[in-house]
Amino acid sequence: MSDSIDLDLCYQTLLELVKQAEELIRNGINSAKEIHLKSCEVDLVTETDQQVEKLLINGLKEKFPNHQFIGEESTADGQKNELTEAPTWIIDPVDGTMNFVHSFPHVCISIALLINKVPEIAIITNPVLGQFFEARKGQGALLNGNKIHVSSVNELSKALLSLEVGTSRDPEKMKVVLKNVNTLVPLAHGIRALGSAALNMAMVAMGASDSYIEFGIHAWDIAAGDLIVREAGGVVIDPAGGEFDVMSRRCLCASSMELAQEIVKHIDQYYPGRD
Ligand code: IPD
């Protein structure tokens, strides 16, 4: 199906909309915010999340009325999304909403276009710190226009990892995540958590960290990161070692398959309900 789709037009249209959306985030991050709760006390949404998503979806729909959309803020809590073969834009308008609320500058827009369920275009942009990551299938990954590559680290004992607890306080999940932190801290160089799944993946893509693992994220948090990490030479897999499934709410990415599979051997698993 991608043959009949003008991917350059998709990309240009997206770039223009993203520039406007970045302005909303830059203006909003240090201002007073209207904050609402979603699934729980730590799952937040601000008016900026909603404005950015509206701007992106309305702008893309105007140009591509037959495309599908999976957006964080237009998905009602608990609602299932179906990913079909149709061109589908998967959008997180503000990834790192908790960071945004606290004016912690690791926030980004994360957006990917999938056709036949295959990612073709991806952008992760942090307008506060001026980090613009982009990738198109088969063309490599860029940060601010320059090619990026994952690190050459392929052993856990030399790796900097990122792990997130995420926005749920489900006791079973917390138990697994905290057990994994306990297991991995003595085995790795260090552990980080940026508070944005997409930016954690972007750090792997640019070689600043070597792996990122999370259970419970949604498709909009990881769809763009998937393409950007793979185009930067890394791997994205299921945390139990199998194939990555963007709708599974499970993700492990790493600088190499060797490192990814070494991590798999050490971690406990958690299986959230699918998107
Ligand atoms: C969250 C962030 C966070 C991750 C959560 C996500 P949001 O996305 O990516 O780092 O741990 O699992 O839900 O809610 O800020 O878009």
Short mmCIF file of C-alpha atoms and ligand atoms in Angstrom, two decimals:
data_model
loop_
_atom_site.label_atom_id
_atom_site.label_comp_id
_atom_site.label_asym_id
_atom_site.label_seq_id
_atom_site.Cartn_x
_atom_site.Cartn_y
_atom_site.Cartn_z
CA MET A 1 0.00 0.00 0.00
CA SER A 2 2.92 2.38 0.67
CA ASP A 3 3.54 2.46 -3.12
CA SER A 4 0.43 4.55 -3.66
CA ILE A 5 1.16 6.87 -0.75
CA ASP A 6 3.25 9.98 -1.17
CA LEU A 7 5.54 9.57 1.82
CA ASP A 8 7.38 12.82 1.05
CA LEU A 9 4.10 14.69 1.26
CA CYS A 10 3.27 12.91 4.52
CA TYR A 11 6.65 13.91 5.91
CA GLN A 12 6.46 17.56 4.81
CA THR A 13 2.93 17.92 6.15
CA LEU A 14 3.98 16.40 9.46
CA LEU A 15 7.04 18.65 9.74
CA GLU A 16 4.95 21.82 9.28
CA LEU A 17 2.44 20.73 11.93
CA VAL A 18 5.14 19.62 14.35
CA LYS A 19 6.78 23.07 14.18
CA GLN A 20 3.51 24.67 15.35
CA ALA A 21 3.01 22.01 18.01
CA GLU A 22 6.53 22.52 19.38
CA GLU A 23 5.65 26.16 20.03
CA LEU A 24 2.71 25.11 22.24
CA ILE A 25 5.03 22.96 24.36
CA ARG A 26 7.74 25.63 24.59
CA ASN A 27 5.16 28.22 25.67
CA GLY A 28 3.42 25.85 28.07
CA ILE A 29 6.23 24.21 29.98
CA ASN A 30 6.97 27.09 32.35
CA SER A 31 3.40 28.42 32.59
CA ALA A 32 0.58 27.58 34.98
CA LYS A 33 -1.17 24.41 33.82
CA GLU A 34 -4.65 23.03 33.99
CA ILE A 35 -4.12 19.42 35.07
CA HIS A 36 -6.62 16.58 34.97
CA LEU A 37 -6.30 12.99 36.17
CA LYS A 38 -6.78 10.04 33.81
CA SER A 39 -6.50 6.39 34.92
CA CYS A 40 -5.02 7.19 38.36
CA GLU A 41 -3.47 9.92 40.54
CA VAL A 42 -0.19 9.88 38.60
CA ASP A 43 -1.63 9.60 35.09
CA LEU A 44 -2.05 13.25 34.11
CA VAL A 45 -3.20 15.28 31.15
CA THR A 46 -2.85 19.02 30.58
CA GLU A 47 -4.54 21.35 28.14
CA THR A 48 -1.26 21.39 26.15
CA ASP A 49 -1.46 17.59 25.60
CA GLN A 50 -4.98 18.08 24.23
CA GLN A 51 -4.11 21.14 22.10
CA VAL A 52 -1.07 19.46 20.52
CA GLU A 53 -2.99 16.29 19.69
CA LYS A 54 -5.88 18.28 18.20
CA LEU A 55 -3.52 20.37 16.08
CA LEU A 56 -1.68 17.31 14.73
CA ILE A 57 -4.74 15.13 14.10
CA ASN A 58 -6.85 17.92 12.55
CA GLY A 59 -3.97 19.04 10.32
CA LEU A 60 -3.16 15.51 9.14
CA LYS A 61 -6.84 14.60 8.63
CA GLU A 62 -7.36 17.66 6.45
CA LYS A 63 -4.58 16.51 4.11
CA PHE A 64 -5.11 12.74 4.46
CA PRO A 65 -8.82 12.14 5.14
CA ASN A 66 -8.51 8.35 4.70
CA HIS A 67 -5.72 7.86 7.21
CA GLN A 68 -6.30 6.37 10.66
CA PHE A 69 -5.19 7.80 13.99
CA ILE A 70 -4.22 6.33 17.35
CA GLY A 71 -3.70 9.25 19.70
CA GLU A 72 -3.09 9.19 23.43
CA GLU A 73 -5.60 11.90 24.30
CA SER A 74 -8.31 10.82 21.87
CA THR A 75 -8.23 7.27 23.24
CA ALA A 76 -10.69 7.00 26.10
CA ASP A 77 -9.29 5.35 29.21
CA GLY A 78 -9.22 1.56 28.82
CA GLN A 79 -10.44 1.75 25.20
CA LYS A 80 -8.84 -0.78 22.81
CA ASN A 81 -7.28 0.51 19.61
CA GLU A 82 -7.05 -1.64 16.54
CA LEU A 83 -3.97 -1.28 14.37
CA THR A 84 -4.95 -2.14 10.79
CA GLU A 85 -3.07 -2.24 7.47
CA ALA A 86 -4.34 1.28 6.70
CA PRO A 87 -1.94 4.24 6.98
CA THR A 88 -2.05 4.99 10.70
CA TRP A 89 -0.53 7.89 12.60
CA ILE A 90 0.34 6.94 16.17
CA ILE A 91 0.65 10.09 18.27
CA ASP A 92 1.78 11.02 21.76
CA PRO A 93 1.31 14.81 21.88
CA VAL A 94 3.36 15.21 25.07
CA ASP A 95 5.38 12.19 26.10
CA GLY A 96 6.59 12.89 29.60
CA THR A 97 3.44 14.66 30.77
CA MET A 98 4.53 14.32 34.42
CA ASN A 99 7.82 16.02 33.48
CA PHE A 100 5.87 18.75 31.64
CA VAL A 101 3.70 19.36 34.72
CA HIS A 102 6.86 19.81 36.83
CA SER A 103 8.72 21.85 34.17
CA PHE A 104 11.35 19.06 34.03
CA PRO A 105 12.64 19.60 30.49
CA HIS A 106 12.57 16.00 29.18
CA VAL A 107 9.32 16.18 27.22
CA CYS A 108 8.64 15.45 23.60
CA ILE A 109 6.14 14.93 20.84
CA SER A 110 6.34 11.36 19.53
CA ILE A 111 4.69 10.49 16.23
CA ALA A 112 4.98 7.66 13.73
CA LEU A 113 3.25 6.75 10.50
CA LEU A 114 2.70 3.01 9.99
CA ILE A 115 1.55 1.53 6.69
CA ASN A 116 0.66 -2.16 6.57
CA LYS A 117 1.67 -2.09 10.27
CA VAL A 118 5.24 -1.16 9.26
CA PRO A 119 6.71 2.13 10.54
CA GLU A 120 7.67 4.41 7.62
CA ILE A 121 8.19 7.81 9.29
CA ALA A 122 9.02 8.75 12.87
CA ILE A 123 9.69 11.96 14.75
CA ILE A 124 10.55 12.48 18.41
CA THR A 125 11.08 16.15 19.18
CA ASN A 126 11.95 17.81 22.46
CA PRO A 127 11.38 21.50 21.75
CA VAL A 128 12.52 22.55 25.22
CA LEU A 129 16.04 21.15 24.84
CA GLY A 130 16.14 21.47 21.05
CA GLN A 131 16.50 17.74 20.28
CA PHE A 132 14.85 16.76 17.00
CA PHE A 133 15.09 13.03 16.22
CA GLU A 134 13.73 11.71 12.93
CA ALA A 135 13.84 8.57 10.82
CA ARG A 136 12.40 7.22 7.61
CA LYS A 137 12.46 3.53 6.84
CA GLY A 138 15.74 2.55 5.22
CA GLN A 139 17.25 6.03 5.47
CA GLY A 140 18.91 6.04 8.90
CA ALA A 141 18.15 8.14 11.95
CA LEU A 142 19.05 11.78 12.55
CA LEU A 143 19.39 14.13 15.51
CA ASN A 144 19.13 17.78 14.49
CA GLY A 145 20.00 16.80 10.92
CA ASN A 146 23.05 14.69 11.79
CA LYS A 147 23.18 10.89 11.48
CA ILE A 148 23.12 9.05 14.78
CA HIS A 149 24.14 5.52 15.72
CA VAL A 150 23.65 3.33 18.77
CA SER A 151 26.64 2.68 21.03
CA SER A 152 28.99 -0.27 20.57
CA VAL A 153 28.30 -1.55 24.10
CA ASN A 154 27.20 -5.16 23.97
CA GLU A 155 27.70 -6.43 27.52
CA LEU A 156 25.45 -5.70 30.46
CA SER A 157 28.41 -5.05 32.78
CA LYS A 158 29.32 -2.00 30.63
CA ALA A 159 25.81 -0.80 29.86
CA LEU A 160 23.85 2.27 30.96
CA LEU A 161 20.19 1.23 31.10
CA SER A 162 16.91 3.08 31.44
CA LEU A 163 13.94 1.60 33.21
CA GLU A 164 10.65 3.26 34.13
CA VAL A 165 8.02 2.47 36.73
CA GLY A 166 5.45 4.16 34.45
CA THR A 167 2.11 5.72 35.19
CA SER A 168 0.40 2.91 37.05
CA ARG A 169 0.79 1.90 40.65
CA ASP A 170 -0.46 -1.63 40.05
CA PRO A 171 1.24 -3.58 42.89
CA GLU A 172 2.04 -6.60 40.70
CA LYS A 173 3.77 -4.43 38.11
CA MET A 174 5.65 -2.41 40.73
CA LYS A 175 6.90 -5.64 42.28
CA VAL A 176 8.31 -6.83 38.95
CA VAL A 177 9.86 -3.46 38.04
CA LEU A 178 11.48 -2.97 41.45
CA LYS A 179 12.77 -6.55 41.41
CA ASN A 180 14.31 -5.88 37.99
CA VAL A 181 15.94 -2.70 39.31
CA ASN A 182 17.38 -4.73 42.22
CA THR A 183 18.68 -7.36 39.82
CA LEU A 184 20.10 -5.01 37.21
CA VAL A 185 21.74 -2.31 39.38
CA PRO A 186 24.64 -4.54 40.49
CA LEU A 187 25.06 -5.98 36.98
CA ALA A 188 25.12 -2.78 34.89
CA HIS A 189 27.10 0.45 34.78
CA GLY A 190 24.06 2.46 35.85
CA ILE A 191 20.30 2.91 35.70
CA ARG A 192 18.39 6.00 34.54
CA ALA A 193 14.75 7.02 34.04
CA LEU A 194 14.06 10.11 31.92
CA GLY A 195 10.27 10.04 32.43
CA SER A 196 9.57 9.76 28.71
CA ALA A 197 9.55 6.42 26.94
CA ALA A 198 10.20 8.06 23.58
CA LEU A 199 13.19 10.01 24.87
CA ASN A 200 14.56 6.92 26.63
CA MET A 201 14.47 5.24 23.21
CA ALA A 202 16.01 8.28 21.53
CA MET A 203 18.91 8.09 24.03
CA VAL A 204 19.55 4.50 22.93
CA ALA A 205 19.40 5.61 19.28
CA MET A 206 22.01 8.34 19.80
CA GLY A 207 24.32 6.05 21.81
CA ALA A 208 23.84 7.98 25.08
CA SER A 209 22.38 4.92 26.79
CA ASP A 210 22.52 1.28 25.80
CA SER A 211 19.09 -0.14 26.59
CA TYR A 212 15.59 0.78 27.73
CA ILE A 213 13.00 -1.60 29.18
CA GLU A 214 9.41 -0.91 30.12
CA PHE A 215 6.14 -2.78 30.76
CA GLY A 216 2.82 -0.93 30.52
CA ILE A 217 3.71 1.75 27.98
CA HIS A 218 1.28 2.33 25.11
CA ALA A 219 1.74 2.25 21.34
CA TRP A 220 1.98 6.07 21.23
CA ASP A 221 4.94 6.05 23.64
CA ILE A 222 7.07 3.63 21.57
CA ALA A 223 5.96 3.62 17.91
CA ALA A 224 8.34 6.40 16.82
CA GLY A 225 11.18 5.16 19.02
CA ASP A 226 10.93 1.72 17.42
CA LEU A 227 11.83 3.06 13.97
CA ILE A 228 14.39 5.58 15.22
CA VAL A 229 16.28 2.97 17.28
CA ARG A 230 16.30 0.40 14.45
CA GLU A 231 17.35 3.00 11.86
CA ALA A 232 20.20 3.96 14.22
CA GLY A 233 21.40 0.33 14.15
CA GLY A 234 19.78 -0.90 17.37
CA VAL A 235 17.22 -3.59 18.13
CA VAL A 236 13.69 -3.43 19.53
CA ILE A 237 12.25 -6.68 20.89
CA ASP A 238 9.70 -8.04 23.33
CA PRO A 239 11.24 -8.09 26.85
CA ALA A 240 10.86 -11.90 26.92
CA GLY A 241 13.13 -12.13 23.87
CA GLY A 242 10.59 -12.51 21.04
CA GLU A 243 9.45 -10.19 18.30
CA PHE A 244 8.39 -6.62 19.20
CA ASP A 245 4.68 -5.89 18.99
CA VAL A 246 3.84 -2.19 19.18
CA MET A 247 0.39 -2.94 20.66
CA SER A 248 1.67 -5.30 23.39
CA ARG A 249 2.57 -2.58 25.91
CA ARG A 250 5.99 -4.21 26.36
CA CYS A 251 9.32 -2.96 25.03
CA LEU A 252 13.03 -3.65 25.27
CA CYS A 253 15.41 -1.81 23.00
CA ALA A 254 19.17 -2.03 22.98
CA SER A 255 22.32 -1.19 21.09
CA SER A 256 22.68 -4.85 20.03
CA MET A 257 20.80 -8.15 20.06
CA GLU A 258 23.56 -9.61 22.23
CA LEU A 259 22.95 -7.03 24.96
CA ALA A 260 19.16 -7.28 24.60
CA GLN A 261 19.21 -11.07 25.04
CA GLU A 262 21.59 -10.83 28.00
CA ILE A 263 19.10 -8.50 29.73
CA VAL A 264 16.18 -10.85 28.88
CA LYS A 265 17.93 -13.62 30.83
CA HIS A 266 17.96 -11.54 34.02
CA ILE A 267 14.57 -9.85 34.14
CA ASP A 268 11.17 -10.88 35.47
CA GLN A 269 8.20 -10.41 33.16
CA TYR A 270 4.95 -8.51 33.44
CA TYR A 271 2.12 -8.77 30.88
CA PRO A 272 -0.27 -5.79 30.91
CA GLY A 273 -3.51 -5.88 28.89
CA ARG A 274 -2.84 -5.06 25.21
CA ASP A 275 -3.62 -1.67 23.68
C1 IPD B 1 4.54 8.06 29.91
C2 IPD B 1 6.02 8.28 29.80
C3 IPD B 1 6.74 7.56 30.92
C4 IPD B 1 6.44 6.10 30.91
C5 IPD B 1 4.96 5.87 30.97
C6 IPD B 1 4.25 6.61 29.85
P1 IPD B 1 2.97 10.03 28.94
O1 IPD B 1 3.87 8.67 28.82
O2 IPD B 1 6.50 7.81 28.57
O3 IPD B 1 8.13 7.65 30.78
O4 IPD B 1 7.05 5.51 32.00
O5 IPD B 1 4.74 4.48 30.85
O6 IPD B 1 2.86 6.42 30.00
O7 IPD B 1 1.79 9.66 29.79
O8 IPD B 1 3.83 11.05 29.57
O9 IPD B 1 2.62 10.32 27.54
#
